[in-house]
Tab-separated table of C-alpha atoms in Angstrom:
chain	number	residue	atom	x	y	z
A	1	MET	CA	98.183	222.597	217.025
A	2	ASN	CA	98.009	219.797	214.468
A	3	LYS	CA	95.641	220.180	211.622
A	4	LEU	CA	94.004	217.388	209.640
A	5	ILE	CA	94.528	217.844	205.958
A	6	PHE	CA	92.005	216.201	203.620
A	7	ILE	CA	92.936	215.613	200.036
A	8	ARG	CA	89.973	215.931	197.754
A	9	GLY	CA	89.385	212.877	195.520
A	10	ALA	CA	91.480	210.340	197.550
A	11	ARG	CA	89.974	206.832	197.848
A	12	PRO	CA	90.490	204.131	200.506
A	13	ARG	CA	92.973	201.362	199.600
A	14	GLN	CA	91.305	198.229	198.009
A	15	GLN	CA	90.756	195.206	200.277
A	16	GLY	CA	90.263	191.407	199.279
A	17	PHE	CA	90.496	189.769	195.817
A	18	SER	CA	89.509	191.071	192.489
A	19	LEU	CA	86.993	189.307	190.276
A	20	ILE	CA	89.757	188.258	187.917
A	21	GLU	CA	91.714	186.666	190.748
A	22	LEU	CA	88.621	184.777	191.889
A	23	MET	CA	87.978	183.486	188.382
A	24	VAL	CA	91.584	182.321	188.041
A	25	ALA	CA	91.408	180.561	191.409
A	26	MET	CA	88.145	178.855	190.490
A	27	THR	CA	89.611	177.717	187.176
A	28	ILE	CA	92.669	176.259	188.883
A	29	GLY	CA	90.423	174.534	191.435
A	30	LEU	CA	88.271	173.009	188.714
A	31	VAL	CA	91.349	171.743	186.882
A	32	VAL	CA	92.703	170.158	190.061
A	33	LEU	CA	89.300	168.663	190.873
A	34	ALA	CA	89.000	167.240	187.356
A	35	ALA	CA	92.486	165.741	187.621
A	36	VAL	CA	91.670	164.148	190.970
A	37	GLY	CA	88.388	162.804	189.591
A	38	TYR	CA	90.122	161.387	186.537
A	39	VAL	CA	92.726	159.643	188.682
A	40	TYR	CA	89.990	158.259	190.941
A	41	LEU	CA	87.884	156.963	188.066
A	42	SER	CA	90.931	155.477	186.351
A	43	SER	CA	92.007	153.772	189.561
A	44	ARG	CA	88.487	152.478	190.161
A	45	GLN	CA	88.222	151.113	186.624
A	46	SER	CA	91.659	149.506	186.929
A	47	PHE	CA	90.563	147.909	190.188
A	48	ARG	CA	87.351	146.597	188.590
A	49	LEU	CA	89.334	145.154	185.695
A	50	ALA	CA	91.894	143.504	187.979
A	51	ASP	CA	89.164	142.200	190.292
A	52	SER	CA	87.183	140.762	187.377
A	53	MET	CA	90.256	139.057	185.943
A	54	SER	CA	91.129	137.621	189.342
A	55	ARG	CA	87.637	136.238	189.896
A	56	MET	CA	87.536	134.782	186.384
A	57	GLN	CA	90.874	133.049	186.945
A	58	GLU	CA	89.657	131.635	190.259
A	59	ASN	CA	86.474	130.377	188.612
A	60	ALA	CA	88.433	128.846	185.746
A	61	ARG	CA	90.829	127.103	188.104
A	62	LEU	CA	88.010	125.645	190.203
A	63	ALA	CA	86.052	124.478	187.155
A	64	ILE	CA	89.020	122.846	185.451
A	65	GLU	CA	90.379	121.198	188.603
A	66	THR	CA	86.982	119.720	189.491
A	67	MET	CA	86.270	118.419	186.000
A	68	ALA	CA	89.827	117.169	185.481
A	69	ARG	CA	89.731	115.095	188.650
A	70	ASP	CA	86.531	113.328	187.615
A	71	VAL	CA	87.471	112.844	183.953
A	72	ARG	CA	90.824	111.353	184.939
A	73	MET	CA	89.093	108.866	187.244
A	74	ALA	CA	86.372	107.825	184.786
A	75	GLY	CA	86.004	104.050	184.810
A	76	TYR	CA	87.954	103.514	188.019
A	77	VAL	CA	86.650	100.515	190.004
A	78	GLY	CA	89.655	99.678	192.132
A	79	CYS	CA	92.785	97.907	190.996
A	80	GLY	CA	90.964	96.030	188.227
A	81	ASN	CA	90.955	97.611	184.767
A	82	LEU	CA	87.662	97.635	182.898
A	83	GLN	CA	89.416	96.167	179.884
A	84	ASN	CA	90.053	92.910	181.738
A	85	ALA	CA	87.878	92.961	184.880
A	86	THR	CA	84.368	91.506	184.918
A	87	VAL	CA	81.820	93.969	186.329
A	88	THR	CA	78.368	92.659	187.277
A	89	THR	CA	75.519	95.011	188.202
A	90	ILE	CA	72.949	93.571	190.610
A	91	ALA	CA	71.695	96.894	192.017
A	92	ASN	CA	67.921	97.391	191.784
A	93	PRO	CA	66.494	99.814	190.692
A	94	PRO	CA	69.124	99.287	188.009
A	95	VAL	CA	71.901	101.746	187.340
A	96	ILE	CA	73.672	102.128	184.047
A	97	ALA	CA	76.201	99.342	183.581
A	98	ILE	CA	79.846	100.195	184.206
A	99	SER	CA	81.626	99.337	180.975
A	100	PRO	CA	84.235	100.892	178.669
A	101	ALA	CA	81.375	102.259	176.548
A	102	THR	CA	79.539	103.993	179.414
A	103	VAL	CA	82.079	105.457	181.855
A	104	ILE	CA	82.678	108.546	179.707
A	105	THR	CA	80.093	109.828	177.241
A	106	GLY	CA	78.910	113.193	176.007
A	107	LEU	CA	76.330	115.208	174.121
A	108	ASP	CA	76.787	118.173	171.824
A	109	SER	CA	74.974	121.495	172.222
A	110	GLY	CA	71.289	121.118	171.468
A	111	ALA	CA	71.161	117.339	171.933
A	112	SER	CA	68.527	116.098	174.378
A	113	THR	CA	69.887	114.962	177.728
A	114	ALA	CA	67.125	112.368	177.834
A	115	ASN	CA	69.865	110.105	176.496
A	116	PHE	CA	71.409	110.259	179.964
A	117	ALA	CA	69.308	107.609	181.724
A	118	GLY	CA	66.090	109.352	180.714
A	119	THR	CA	67.003	112.470	182.668
A	120	ILE	CA	66.268	115.825	181.035
A	121	ILE	CA	68.447	118.761	182.078
A	122	THR	CA	67.563	122.284	180.984
A	123	ARG	CA	70.629	124.020	179.560
A	124	PRO	CA	70.878	127.253	177.582
A	125	ALA	CA	74.079	126.379	175.734
A	126	GLY	CA	77.149	124.219	175.747
A	127	ASP	CA	78.090	120.569	175.509
A	128	THR	CA	77.462	117.996	178.223
A	129	ILE	CA	79.825	115.334	179.536
A	130	SER	CA	79.069	112.305	181.717
A	131	VAL	CA	81.703	110.406	183.710
A	132	MET	CA	81.184	107.412	185.966
A	133	GLY	CA	83.357	105.513	188.419
A	134	ALA	CA	84.526	105.186	191.996
A	135	PHE	CA	85.652	108.770	192.618
A	136	GLY	CA	85.937	108.595	196.414
A	137	GLY	CA	88.000	106.540	198.814
A	138	GLY	CA	87.623	102.815	199.369
A	139	VAL	CA	87.369	100.588	202.441
A	140	GLY	CA	88.937	97.122	202.574
A	141	LEU	CA	86.984	93.913	203.121
A	142	VAL	CA	87.640	92.085	206.384
A	143	GLY	CA	85.131	89.223	206.355
A	144	ASN	CA	82.293	87.293	204.722
A	145	LEU	CA	84.125	86.765	201.453
A	146	ASP	CA	82.281	83.489	200.768
A	147	PRO	CA	79.582	83.962	198.094
A	148	SER	CA	77.069	82.079	200.239
A	149	ASN	CA	76.890	85.147	202.497
A	150	ALA	CA	74.341	87.859	201.721
A	151	ASN	CA	76.570	90.563	203.182
A	152	VAL	CA	80.123	91.842	203.269
A	153	GLN	CA	82.164	93.194	206.156
A	154	ILE	CA	84.425	96.230	205.876
A	155	SER	CA	86.978	97.614	208.313
A	156	GLY	CA	85.030	100.829	208.951
A	157	ASN	CA	82.757	103.382	207.337
A	158	PRO	CA	84.727	106.632	206.976
A	159	TYR	CA	82.864	107.575	203.786
A	160	SER	CA	79.373	107.204	205.268
A	161	PHE	CA	78.072	104.389	203.074
A	162	ALA	CA	74.307	104.273	203.572
A	163	VAL	CA	71.325	102.105	202.688
A	164	GLY	CA	70.408	102.602	199.035
A	165	ASP	CA	73.793	103.947	197.924
A	166	VAL	CA	75.275	102.518	194.756
A	167	LEU	CA	78.451	100.698	195.799
A	168	VAL	CA	80.979	98.494	194.058
A	169	VAL	CA	82.956	95.745	195.750
A	170	SER	CA	86.039	95.003	193.705
A	171	ASP	CA	89.348	93.215	193.586
A	172	CYS	CA	91.765	93.024	190.685
A	173	THR	CA	89.747	90.534	188.614
A	174	GLU	CA	86.034	91.168	189.175
A	175	ALA	CA	83.588	93.651	190.649
A	176	ASP	CA	79.915	93.763	191.631
A	177	VAL	CA	77.726	96.870	191.771
A	178	PHE	CA	75.076	96.639	194.494
A	179	ARG	CA	72.929	98.589	196.952
A	180	PRO	CA	73.255	97.820	200.669
A	181	THR	CA	69.988	96.946	202.409
A	182	THR	CA	71.393	97.420	205.918
A	183	VAL	CA	74.576	98.994	207.257
A	184	SER	CA	75.698	98.300	210.822
A	185	SER	CA	77.083	101.195	212.821
A	186	SER	CA	79.643	99.708	215.189
A	187	GLY	CA	82.829	97.665	215.006
A	188	SER	CA	83.507	95.975	211.691
A	189	VAL	CA	80.739	97.335	209.510
A	190	THR	CA	78.477	94.708	207.957
A	191	MET	CA	76.551	95.617	204.820
A	192	ALA	CA	73.770	93.319	203.665
A	193	HIS	CA	72.761	93.292	200.008
A	194	GLY	CA	69.484	91.408	199.903
A	195	ASN	CA	66.947	91.072	197.115
A	196	SER	CA	64.916	94.101	198.215
A	197	THR	CA	67.328	96.479	196.456
A	198	ASN	CA	69.268	94.039	194.275
A	199	THR	CA	68.487	91.433	191.641
A	200	GLY	CA	70.405	88.881	193.703
A	201	ASN	CA	71.439	88.610	197.327
A	202	ARG	CA	75.076	87.661	196.846
A	203	VAL	CA	78.172	89.146	195.293
A	204	GLY	CA	81.215	87.297	194.004
A	205	THR	CA	84.033	85.684	195.928
A	206	TYR	CA	86.789	88.158	196.756
A	207	GLY	CA	90.262	87.880	198.127
A	208	PRO	CA	91.763	89.947	200.934
A	209	ASP	CA	92.531	92.713	198.432
A	210	GLY	CA	88.816	93.406	197.940
A	211	VAL	CA	87.718	97.022	198.443
A	212	VAL	CA	84.303	98.721	198.595
A	213	PHE	CA	83.795	102.083	196.855
A	214	LYS	CA	80.846	104.362	196.248
A	215	VAL	CA	79.888	104.694	192.580
A	216	ASP	CA	79.056	108.146	191.218
A	217	ARG	CA	77.944	109.273	187.800
A	218	TYR	CA	78.544	112.976	187.275
A	219	ILE	CA	77.102	115.055	184.451
A	220	TYR	CA	78.613	118.487	183.816
A	221	PHE	CA	76.561	121.068	181.940
A	222	ILE	CA	75.848	124.802	181.623
A	223	GLY	CA	72.682	125.867	183.452
A	224	ILE	CA	70.945	129.015	184.691
A	225	ASN	CA	71.300	129.852	188.387
A	226	PRO	CA	68.636	131.624	190.509
A	227	ALA	CA	70.243	134.995	189.720
A	228	GLY	CA	69.691	134.406	186.002
A	229	LYS	CA	73.378	133.854	185.225
A	230	ARG	CA	74.920	130.971	183.329
A	231	SER	CA	76.904	128.646	185.555
A	232	LEU	CA	78.707	125.314	185.442
A	233	TYR	CA	76.553	122.667	187.122
A	234	ARG	CA	77.153	119.065	188.160
A	235	THR	CA	74.453	116.442	188.614
A	236	ASN	CA	75.047	113.071	190.269
A	237	LEU	CA	72.957	110.409	188.537
A	238	ALA	CA	74.259	107.456	190.533
A	239	THR	CA	70.760	106.877	191.891
A	240	GLY	CA	69.121	107.331	188.495
A	241	THR	CA	67.635	110.758	189.289
A	242	ALA	CA	68.673	114.385	188.831
A	243	ALA	CA	67.976	115.290	192.469
A	244	ASP	CA	71.606	115.793	193.475
A	245	THR	CA	72.416	118.851	191.368
A	246	SER	CA	74.761	121.606	192.496
A	247	GLU	CA	76.111	124.829	191.035
A	248	LEU	CA	79.899	124.681	190.876
A	249	VAL	CA	81.066	127.895	189.211
A	250	GLU	CA	79.134	131.036	188.293
A	251	ASP	CA	79.622	133.030	185.078
A	252	VAL	CA	80.649	130.105	182.864
A	253	TRP	CA	79.002	131.145	179.599
A	254	ASP	CA	79.702	128.156	177.348
A	255	MET	CA	81.481	124.789	177.248
A	256	GLN	CA	82.661	122.894	174.185
A	257	ILE	CA	84.223	119.436	174.361
A	258	THR	CA	86.052	117.249	171.877
A	259	TYR	CA	87.138	113.702	172.622
A	260	GLY	CA	90.400	111.988	171.767
A	261	ARG	CA	89.886	108.511	170.320
A	262	ASP	CA	92.460	105.744	170.264
A	263	THR	CA	91.731	104.028	166.950
A	264	ASN	CA	94.768	101.728	166.856
A	265	ALA	CA	94.822	100.499	170.481
A	266	ASP	CA	98.165	102.086	171.390
A	267	GLY	CA	96.751	104.070	174.330
A	268	SER	CA	97.139	107.496	172.680
A	269	ALA	CA	94.579	109.716	170.988
A	270	ASP	CA	94.733	109.486	167.201
A	271	THR	CA	91.874	111.836	166.368
A	272	TYR	CA	89.700	114.416	168.119
A	273	GLY	CA	86.040	115.058	167.460
A	274	ASP	CA	82.831	116.137	169.148
A	275	ALA	CA	80.249	113.763	170.604
A	276	THR	CA	78.513	113.388	167.267
A	277	ALA	CA	81.793	112.359	165.639
A	278	VAL	CA	82.447	109.786	168.371
A	279	GLY	CA	79.073	108.182	167.699
A	280	THR	CA	78.970	104.839	169.516
A	281	ASN	CA	82.745	104.490	169.887
A	282	TRP	CA	82.967	105.743	173.465
A	283	ALA	CA	85.109	102.781	174.467
A	284	GLN	CA	87.881	104.312	172.316
A	285	VAL	CA	87.907	107.660	174.143
A	286	VAL	CA	91.182	108.198	176.017
A	287	SER	CA	91.028	111.963	176.599
A	288	ALA	CA	88.732	114.974	176.619
A	289	ARG	CA	89.615	118.477	175.437
A	290	ILE	CA	87.432	120.947	177.333
A	291	SER	CA	87.066	124.619	176.401
A	292	LEU	CA	85.306	126.964	178.809
A	293	LEU	CA	84.144	130.493	178.037
A	294	LEU	CA	84.031	132.613	181.182
A	295	VAL	CA	82.658	136.137	181.578
A	296	SER	CA	83.266	138.824	184.164
A	297	PRO	CA	80.609	139.185	186.877
A	298	GLU	CA	80.060	142.878	186.025
A	299	ASN	CA	79.331	144.712	182.789
A	300	ASN	CA	81.126	147.843	181.510
A	301	ILE	CA	84.557	146.466	182.352
A	302	VAL	CA	86.087	147.163	178.937
A	303	SER	CA	85.689	150.345	176.903
A	304	SER	CA	84.123	148.587	173.894
A	305	PRO	CA	82.676	145.116	173.156
A	306	GLN	CA	85.401	142.486	173.096
A	307	THR	CA	86.086	140.103	170.197
A	308	TYR	CA	87.082	136.619	171.353
A	309	ASN	CA	87.831	133.324	169.591
A	310	PHE	CA	85.829	130.335	170.790
A	311	ASN	CA	85.018	126.984	169.234
A	312	GLY	CA	86.889	127.914	166.078
A	313	ALA	CA	85.097	131.203	165.415
A	314	ALA	CA	85.631	134.892	166.172
A	315	VAL	CA	82.731	136.301	168.173
A	316	LEU	CA	81.914	139.942	168.935
A	317	ALA	CA	80.464	140.238	172.431
A	318	GLY	CA	77.085	141.875	172.846
A	319	ASP	CA	78.122	143.742	175.978
A	320	ARG	CA	81.179	145.261	177.620
A	321	ARG	CA	82.039	142.371	179.868
A	322	LEU	CA	85.448	140.739	179.921
A	323	TYR	CA	85.565	137.333	178.209
A	324	GLN	CA	88.192	134.655	178.742
A	325	VAL	CA	88.655	131.289	177.010
A	326	LEU	CA	90.382	128.421	178.813
A	327	THR	CA	91.169	125.099	177.115
A	328	THR	CA	92.691	121.997	178.682
A	329	THR	CA	93.164	118.385	177.602
A	330	ILE	CA	92.553	115.698	180.223
A	331	ALA	CA	93.665	112.085	179.847
A	332	VAL	CA	91.427	109.295	181.117
A	333	ARG	CA	93.908	107.712	183.486
A	334	ASN	CA	92.533	104.175	183.243
A	335	ARG	CA	92.880	104.157	179.446
A	336	ALA	CA	95.587	106.496	178.206
A	337	SER	CA	99.177	105.336	178.042
């Protein structure tokens, strides 16, 4: 018969993990978790930086392309050059005359925009530039070229010319700025220009190369948008009011402009200066050098406040946003050689 033998003092074999093993495992887990968290935060910060840079570059490209197009076309009134074409303004209420001294002008930071046709624009910083001309497409004349007629006929109306618009009818030797009083809507479009919105009811005699354009006067400035951010704005003062104002690009912090003047009539800029330096010599301006300061949409993008160079000075930012300076020089196509 089998007998069970008990050994005094024997203990059961240990099961599970010891406290030391648990502590080691927890330590390893915390290290791994910290490493994963660090990689995640680094990746997230890298993404925020790349995203901010991408958005700033997109904003800069849009701002420069829009402004460059309008500055290049300043003073355009068809095939006639303002240096040798006669431009007569009969529009009423009057608009600023189109002349070499008015098609591109500017104001320095702090100057009152009341100088722009009595219109006051609130702006927190930055220079202001005004350009005027026929920036859109034109429609050819097809009839009523005799000055005894109080209207002109055009081949169509693809640009939606309307009653009260400021238009210019131009050929290569002369141009008249007027407001249509009626615009027909079928066939060859007839636009009357009677005394109700003009100082006279006739425009000049034009040849078959005559073209009708819409006249715009754009003012670019830095304003505050509804979200409280600085943005690049554009106002159209063709009608003499500031009603047609639109925000073009958000997070444009500042804008500084210098103008290239042709002082010896060779078509090239001989000297650059701000609006104050230009004084009354706007007819000599053949180019504009525009510097934009853009900021990232979000704060805490960089580890410490950034130092950037703008308008000839080194500036330490007051936050941790990303700052970028973009400078371009734009020739006024109808003046520069």
